[in-house]
Coordinates of C-alpha atoms in Angstrom, one line a residue:
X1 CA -4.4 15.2 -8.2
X2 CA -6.4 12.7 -10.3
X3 CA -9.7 14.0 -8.7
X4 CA -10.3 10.2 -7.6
X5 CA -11.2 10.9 -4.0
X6 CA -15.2 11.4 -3.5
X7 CA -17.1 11.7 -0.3
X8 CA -19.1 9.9 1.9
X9 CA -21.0 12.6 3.6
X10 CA -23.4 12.3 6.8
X11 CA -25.1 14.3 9.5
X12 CA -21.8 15.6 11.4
X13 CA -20.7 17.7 14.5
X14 CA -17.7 20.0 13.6
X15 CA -16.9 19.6 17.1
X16 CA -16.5 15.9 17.0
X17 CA -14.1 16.1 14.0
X18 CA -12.0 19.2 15.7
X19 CA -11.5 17.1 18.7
X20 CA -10.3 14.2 16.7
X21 CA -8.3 16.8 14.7
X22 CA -6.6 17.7 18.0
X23 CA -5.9 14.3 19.5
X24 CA -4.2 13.5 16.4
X25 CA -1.6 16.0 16.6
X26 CA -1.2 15.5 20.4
X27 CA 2.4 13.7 19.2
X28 CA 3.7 17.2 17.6
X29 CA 2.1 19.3 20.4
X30 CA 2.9 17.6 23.6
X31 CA 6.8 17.2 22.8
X32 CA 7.1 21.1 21.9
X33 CA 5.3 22.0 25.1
X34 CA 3.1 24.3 23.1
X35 CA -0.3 26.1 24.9
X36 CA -3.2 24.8 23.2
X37 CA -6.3 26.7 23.6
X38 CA -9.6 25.7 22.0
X39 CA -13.2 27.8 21.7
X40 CA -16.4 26.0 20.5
X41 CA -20.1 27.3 21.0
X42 CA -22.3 25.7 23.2
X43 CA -24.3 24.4 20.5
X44 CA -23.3 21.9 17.7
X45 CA -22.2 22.7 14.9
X46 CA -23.8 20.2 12.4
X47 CA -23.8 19.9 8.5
X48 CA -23.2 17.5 6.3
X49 CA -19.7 16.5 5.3
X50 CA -17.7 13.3 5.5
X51 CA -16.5 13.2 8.9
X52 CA -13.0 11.5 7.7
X53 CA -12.0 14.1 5.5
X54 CA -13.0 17.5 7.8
X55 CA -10.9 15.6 10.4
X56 CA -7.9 15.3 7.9
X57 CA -8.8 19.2 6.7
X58 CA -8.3 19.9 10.6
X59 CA -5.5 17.0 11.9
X60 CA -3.2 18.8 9.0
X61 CA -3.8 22.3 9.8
X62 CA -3.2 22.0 13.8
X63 CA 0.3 19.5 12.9
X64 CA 1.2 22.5 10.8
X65 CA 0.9 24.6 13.4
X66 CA 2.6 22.4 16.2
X67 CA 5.3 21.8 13.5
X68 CA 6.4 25.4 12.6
X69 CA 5.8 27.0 16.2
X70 CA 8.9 27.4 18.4
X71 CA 8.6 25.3 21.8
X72 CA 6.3 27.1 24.3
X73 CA 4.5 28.8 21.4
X74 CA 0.9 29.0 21.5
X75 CA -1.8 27.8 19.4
X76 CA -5.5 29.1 18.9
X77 CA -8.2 27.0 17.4
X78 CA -11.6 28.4 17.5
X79 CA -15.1 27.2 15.5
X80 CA -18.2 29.5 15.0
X81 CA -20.8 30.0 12.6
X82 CA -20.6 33.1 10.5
X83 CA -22.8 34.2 7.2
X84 CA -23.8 30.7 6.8
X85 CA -21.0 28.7 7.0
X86 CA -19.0 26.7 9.6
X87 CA -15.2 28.6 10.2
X88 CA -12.7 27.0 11.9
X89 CA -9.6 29.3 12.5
X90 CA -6.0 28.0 13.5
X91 CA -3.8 31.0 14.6
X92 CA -0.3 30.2 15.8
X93 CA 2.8 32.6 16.6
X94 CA 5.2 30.0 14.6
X95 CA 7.5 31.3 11.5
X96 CA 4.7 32.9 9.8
X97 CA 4.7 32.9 5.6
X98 CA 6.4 35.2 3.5
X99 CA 4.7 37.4 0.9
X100 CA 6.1 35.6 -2.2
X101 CA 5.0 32.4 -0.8
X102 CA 1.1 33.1 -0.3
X103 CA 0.0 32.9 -4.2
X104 CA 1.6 29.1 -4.5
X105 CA 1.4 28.0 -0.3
X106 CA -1.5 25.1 -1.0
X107 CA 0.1 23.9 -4.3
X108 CA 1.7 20.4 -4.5
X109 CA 5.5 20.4 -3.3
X110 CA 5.2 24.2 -2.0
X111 CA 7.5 24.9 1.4
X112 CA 9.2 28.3 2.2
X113 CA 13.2 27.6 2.9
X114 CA 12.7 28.4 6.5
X115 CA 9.4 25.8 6.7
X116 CA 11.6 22.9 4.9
X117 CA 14.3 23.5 8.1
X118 CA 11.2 22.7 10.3
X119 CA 9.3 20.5 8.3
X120 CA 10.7 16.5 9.6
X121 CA 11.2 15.6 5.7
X122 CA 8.3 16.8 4.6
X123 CA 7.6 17.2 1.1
X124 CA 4.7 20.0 1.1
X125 CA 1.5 17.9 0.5
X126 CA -0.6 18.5 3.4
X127 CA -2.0 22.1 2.2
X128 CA -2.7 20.8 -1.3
X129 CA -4.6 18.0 0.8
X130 CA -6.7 20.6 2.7
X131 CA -7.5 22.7 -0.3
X132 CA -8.8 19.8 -2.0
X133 CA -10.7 18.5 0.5
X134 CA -12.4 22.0 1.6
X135 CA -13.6 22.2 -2.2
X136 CA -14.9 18.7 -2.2
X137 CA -17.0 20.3 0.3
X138 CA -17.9 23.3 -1.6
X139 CA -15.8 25.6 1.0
X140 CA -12.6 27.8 1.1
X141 CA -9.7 28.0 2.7
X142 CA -7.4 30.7 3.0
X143 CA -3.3 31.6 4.9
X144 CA -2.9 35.0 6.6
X145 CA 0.5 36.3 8.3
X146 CA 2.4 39.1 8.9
X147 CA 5.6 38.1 7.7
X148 CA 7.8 36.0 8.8
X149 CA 8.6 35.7 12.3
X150 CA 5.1 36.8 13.4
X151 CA 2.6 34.0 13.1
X152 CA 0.0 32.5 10.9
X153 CA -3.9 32.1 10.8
X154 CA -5.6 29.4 8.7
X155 CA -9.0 30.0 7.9
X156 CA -11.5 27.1 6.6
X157 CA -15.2 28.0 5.6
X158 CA -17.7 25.0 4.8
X159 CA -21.3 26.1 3.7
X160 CA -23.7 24.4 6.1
X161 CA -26.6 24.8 3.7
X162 CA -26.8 21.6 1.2
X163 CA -23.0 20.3 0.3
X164 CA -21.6 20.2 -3.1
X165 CA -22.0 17.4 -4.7
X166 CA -18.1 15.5 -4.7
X167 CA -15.9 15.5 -7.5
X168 CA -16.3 12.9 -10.2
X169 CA -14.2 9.4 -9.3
X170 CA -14.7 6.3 -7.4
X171 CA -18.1 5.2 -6.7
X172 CA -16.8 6.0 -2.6
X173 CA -13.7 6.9 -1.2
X174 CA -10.9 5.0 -0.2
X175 CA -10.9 5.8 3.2
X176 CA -14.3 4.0 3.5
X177 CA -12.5 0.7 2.6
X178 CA -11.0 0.8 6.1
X179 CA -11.6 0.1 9.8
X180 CA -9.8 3.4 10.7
X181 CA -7.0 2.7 12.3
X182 CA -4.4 4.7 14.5
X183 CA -1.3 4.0 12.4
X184 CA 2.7 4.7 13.6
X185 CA 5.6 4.3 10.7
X186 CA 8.6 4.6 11.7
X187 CA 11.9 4.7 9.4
X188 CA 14.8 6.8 8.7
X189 CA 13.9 7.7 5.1
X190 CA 12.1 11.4 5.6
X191 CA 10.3 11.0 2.2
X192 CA 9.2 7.5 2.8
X193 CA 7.2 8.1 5.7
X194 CA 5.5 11.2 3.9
X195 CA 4.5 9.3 1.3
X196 CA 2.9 6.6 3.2
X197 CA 1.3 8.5 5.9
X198 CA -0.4 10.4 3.5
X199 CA -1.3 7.7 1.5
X200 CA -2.8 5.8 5.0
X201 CA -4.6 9.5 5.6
X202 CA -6.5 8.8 2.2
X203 CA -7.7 5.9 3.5
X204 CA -8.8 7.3 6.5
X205 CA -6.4 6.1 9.2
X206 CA -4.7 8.3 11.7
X207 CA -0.7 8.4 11.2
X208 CA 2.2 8.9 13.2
X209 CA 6.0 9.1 11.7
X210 CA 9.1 9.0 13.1
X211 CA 12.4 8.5 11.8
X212 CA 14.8 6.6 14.4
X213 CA 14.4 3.1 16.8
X214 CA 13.9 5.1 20.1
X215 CA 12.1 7.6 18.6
X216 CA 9.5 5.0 17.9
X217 CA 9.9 2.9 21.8
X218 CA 9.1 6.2 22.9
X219 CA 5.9 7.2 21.1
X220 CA 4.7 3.0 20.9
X221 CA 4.5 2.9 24.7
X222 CA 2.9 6.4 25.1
X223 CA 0.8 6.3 22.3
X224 CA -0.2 2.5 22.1
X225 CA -1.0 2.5 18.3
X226 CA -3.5 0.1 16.7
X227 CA -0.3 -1.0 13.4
X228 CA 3.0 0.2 13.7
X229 CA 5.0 -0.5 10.0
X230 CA 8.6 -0.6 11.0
X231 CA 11.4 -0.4 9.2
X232 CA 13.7 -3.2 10.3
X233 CA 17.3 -0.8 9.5
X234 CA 16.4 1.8 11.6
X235 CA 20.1 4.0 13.5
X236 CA 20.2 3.1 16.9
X237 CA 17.4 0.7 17.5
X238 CA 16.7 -1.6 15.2
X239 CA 12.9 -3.2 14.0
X240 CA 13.9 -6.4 15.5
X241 CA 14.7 -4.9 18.8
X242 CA 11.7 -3.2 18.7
X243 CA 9.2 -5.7 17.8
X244 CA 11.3 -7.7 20.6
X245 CA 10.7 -5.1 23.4
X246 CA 7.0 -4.6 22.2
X247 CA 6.4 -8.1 23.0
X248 CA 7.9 -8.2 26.0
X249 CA 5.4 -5.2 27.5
X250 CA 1.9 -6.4 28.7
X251 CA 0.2 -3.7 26.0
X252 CA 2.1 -5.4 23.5
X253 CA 0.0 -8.0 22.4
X254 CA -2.3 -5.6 21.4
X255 CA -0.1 -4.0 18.7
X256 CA -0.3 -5.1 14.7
X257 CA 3.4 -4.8 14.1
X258 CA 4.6 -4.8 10.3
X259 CA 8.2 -5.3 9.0
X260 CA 8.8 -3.2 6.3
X261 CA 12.8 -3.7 5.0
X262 CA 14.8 -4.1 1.8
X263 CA 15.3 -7.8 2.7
X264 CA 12.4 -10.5 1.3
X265 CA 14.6 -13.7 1.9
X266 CA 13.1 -17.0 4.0
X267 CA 15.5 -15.9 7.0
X268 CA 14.5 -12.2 7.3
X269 CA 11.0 -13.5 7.2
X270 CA 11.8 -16.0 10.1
X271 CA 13.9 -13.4 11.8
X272 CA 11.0 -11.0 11.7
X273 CA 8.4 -13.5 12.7
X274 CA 10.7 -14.4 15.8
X275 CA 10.6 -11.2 17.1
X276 CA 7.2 -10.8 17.1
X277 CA 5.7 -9.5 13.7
X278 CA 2.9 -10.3 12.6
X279 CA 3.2 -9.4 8.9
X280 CA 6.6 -9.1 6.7
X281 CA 6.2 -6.3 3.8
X282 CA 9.7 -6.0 1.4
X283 CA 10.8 -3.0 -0.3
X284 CA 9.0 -1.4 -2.4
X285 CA 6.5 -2.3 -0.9
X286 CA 2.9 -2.4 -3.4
X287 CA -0.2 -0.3 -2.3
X288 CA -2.5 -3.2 -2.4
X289 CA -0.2 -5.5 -0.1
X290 CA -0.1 -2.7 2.3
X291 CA -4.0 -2.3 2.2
X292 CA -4.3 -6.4 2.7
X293 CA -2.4 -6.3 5.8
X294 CA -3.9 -3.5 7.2
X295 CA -7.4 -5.3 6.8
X296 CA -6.0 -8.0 8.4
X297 CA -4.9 -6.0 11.1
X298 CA -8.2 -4.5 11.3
X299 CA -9.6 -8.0 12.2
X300 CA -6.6 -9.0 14.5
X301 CA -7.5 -5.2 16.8
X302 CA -11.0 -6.2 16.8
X303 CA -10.1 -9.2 18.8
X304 CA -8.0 -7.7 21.0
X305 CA -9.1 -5.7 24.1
X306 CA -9.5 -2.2 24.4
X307 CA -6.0 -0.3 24.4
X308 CA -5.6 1.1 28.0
X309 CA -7.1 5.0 28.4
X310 CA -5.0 7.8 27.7
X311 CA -5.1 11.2 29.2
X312 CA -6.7 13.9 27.4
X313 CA -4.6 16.6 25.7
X314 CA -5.0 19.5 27.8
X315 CA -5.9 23.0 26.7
X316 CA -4.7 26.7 27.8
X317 CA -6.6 28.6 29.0
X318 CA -8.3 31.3 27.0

C-alpha cells in the first residue's frame, strides 16, 4: 500500500516460477483431491522479472483456486506467449465471482460472503498482492466467471519486451534480505496467521498456515519445513507437544522451530527451550525480532543436511 516494495529483476523462465508456484500450493491441493493439470510450450519462456515476486503473483492465484474449488474439482493452469507478452491463465470450476464483486475483487479487504465461508480466516489480501505485483512489472491482470457456481479464470499478462522500471521505495526489496525459506505457522488465531504469512511472502519465503496442534503434526512430517513459528496454546495439541514430538523424529533436527505465545516469563522460556525450540518470540511479536530469527534460522538450515526428497505433485492429464 505504501509503494515500498521494488524489484530485483533478472533473466527468468516463467516456467521455473509456475512450477514453484505449484509446489507451494501442493498443501491446499493435495488435501482437496483436486485434478491439477498444467500446459507449458516446449520452449522457455524468458523475460525479465524478479523471480520471487512472479512466483508469489502465481503461488496466490493457484491457493485461490485450491481454496474456493469443491473437493475433486479441477484446476487448469496454462502459460503461452501471445501479442508480446507472457499469459498465464488459472481456470478453476470453484464458486465462481458474482457480478457486483468484479469492479472491487483485487482491492485490499475484498471477499464475496460465499468466498469468506471458504476462505480459512482469510482477510482478502492476496489479490491486492497480485495486482500490485503484475504492475510492478508493467503487466495486467484480470477475473472472469460466469456467476457464481460456475468457475473462475485468472488471467496475468507480463510484457516480455523491456520491464517497467519498479515503483519508487527501498533501494531493493525485502524479500532479498532473506535466504528464502519454506516457512509453516501454525496457530488458532485466523487473522494472525494471515498477517504473518503474508508478511514472510514479502520477504520472499514460502508459507504454510494452519490453525490447530495436529493440523500442524500432520503437515510438519509431510511437508518437512525449513521454520515452523508455533503458537504454544494451540486446541488439542499443544506447541510444547509438538516441538516434543518433532524432536523425537529423525527429520527433526532439521526443523528451525519458534515459540510464538503470550507468555515471555524465564519459565515459559525454559519450558520452550526443553522441548526443543530453538528461539522463544512473545506476543506481539516485533517485525524485526521475527526477521532476526529467521536469519538465524537461515544459518542454522544451512548446516543442516538436505531435507529428505518429496514426491512431485502430480498433474491430470489434459
Amino acid at each position: 500500500a505504501r509503494g515500498t516494495v521494488a524489484l530485483r529483476k533478472e533473466r527468468m523462465d516463467l516456467a521455473a516460477s509456475l512450477g514453484a508456484a505449484i509446489e507451494a500450493a501442493r498443501p491446499f491441493v493435495e488435501p482437496r483431491g483436486h485434478r491439477l493439470a498444467t500446459r507449458v510450450p516446449a520452449e522457455p519462456i524468458v523475460r525479465e522479472a524478479a523471480p520471487v515476486r512472479v512466483t508469489q503473483i502465481l503461488t496466490n492465484l493457484v491457493t485461490n483456486a485450491a481454496k474456493y474449488t469443491d473437493p475433486g474439482g479441477r484446476i487448469d493452469v496454462e502459460a503461452c506467449i501471445e501479442d508480446g507478452h507472457a499469459v498465464v491463465r488459472v481456470r478453476d470450476t470453484g464458486i465462481g465471482l458474482p457480478p457486483e464483486l468484479k469492479p472491487r475483487l483485487f482491492t485490499l479487504f475484498s471477499q464475496a460472503g460465499s468466498a469468506i465461508e471458504r476462505s480459512e480466516g482469510g482477510l482478502g489480501i492476496g489479490l491486492a498482492l497480485v495486482r500490485g505485483f503484475v504492475s510492478l512489472h508493467g503487466g495486467t491482470v484480470e477475473a472472469h466467471s460466469e456467476g457464481p457456481g460456475r468457475g473462475s479464470e485468472f488471467v496475468v499478462r507480463l510484457p516480455l519486451g523491456a520491464a517497467a522500471s519498479p515503483a519508487r521505495g527501498a533501494d531493493s526489496g525485502d524479500a532479498d534480505r532473506h535466504t528464502s525459506l519454506r516457512v509453516l505457522v501454525a496457530d488458532d488465531n485466523e487473522d494472525i496467521c494471515e498477517m504473518c504469512s503474508t508478511l514472510l511472502g514479502l520477504w520472499g519465503h514460502r508459507c504454510m498456515v494452519v490453525h490447530d496442534g495436529a493440523a500442524a503434526l500432520a503437515l510438519l512430517e509431510r511437508e518437512r519445513p525449513d521454520v515452523a513459528l508455533l503458537d504454544i496454546g494451540m486446541p488439542g495439541v499443544n506447541g510444547y507437544q509438538i516441538g516434543e514430538r518433532v524432536r523425537s523424529e529423525p527429520w527433526g533436527r532439521d526443523v528451525v522451530l519458534v515459540a510464538v505465545t503470550g507468555w515471555g516469563q524465564d519459565e515459559a522460556r525454559a519450558r520452550s527451550s526443553a522441548a526443543g525450540f530453538d528461539f522463544h518470540l512473545t506476543k506481539p511479536v516485533e517485525v524485526a525480532e521475527l526477521e532476526r530469527v529467521l536469519g538465524a534460522a537461515a544459518m542454522l538450515g544451512a548446516q543442516a543436511r538436505p531435507p529428505a526428497p518429496r514426491e512431485p505433485l502430480r498433474a491430470a492429464e489434459g
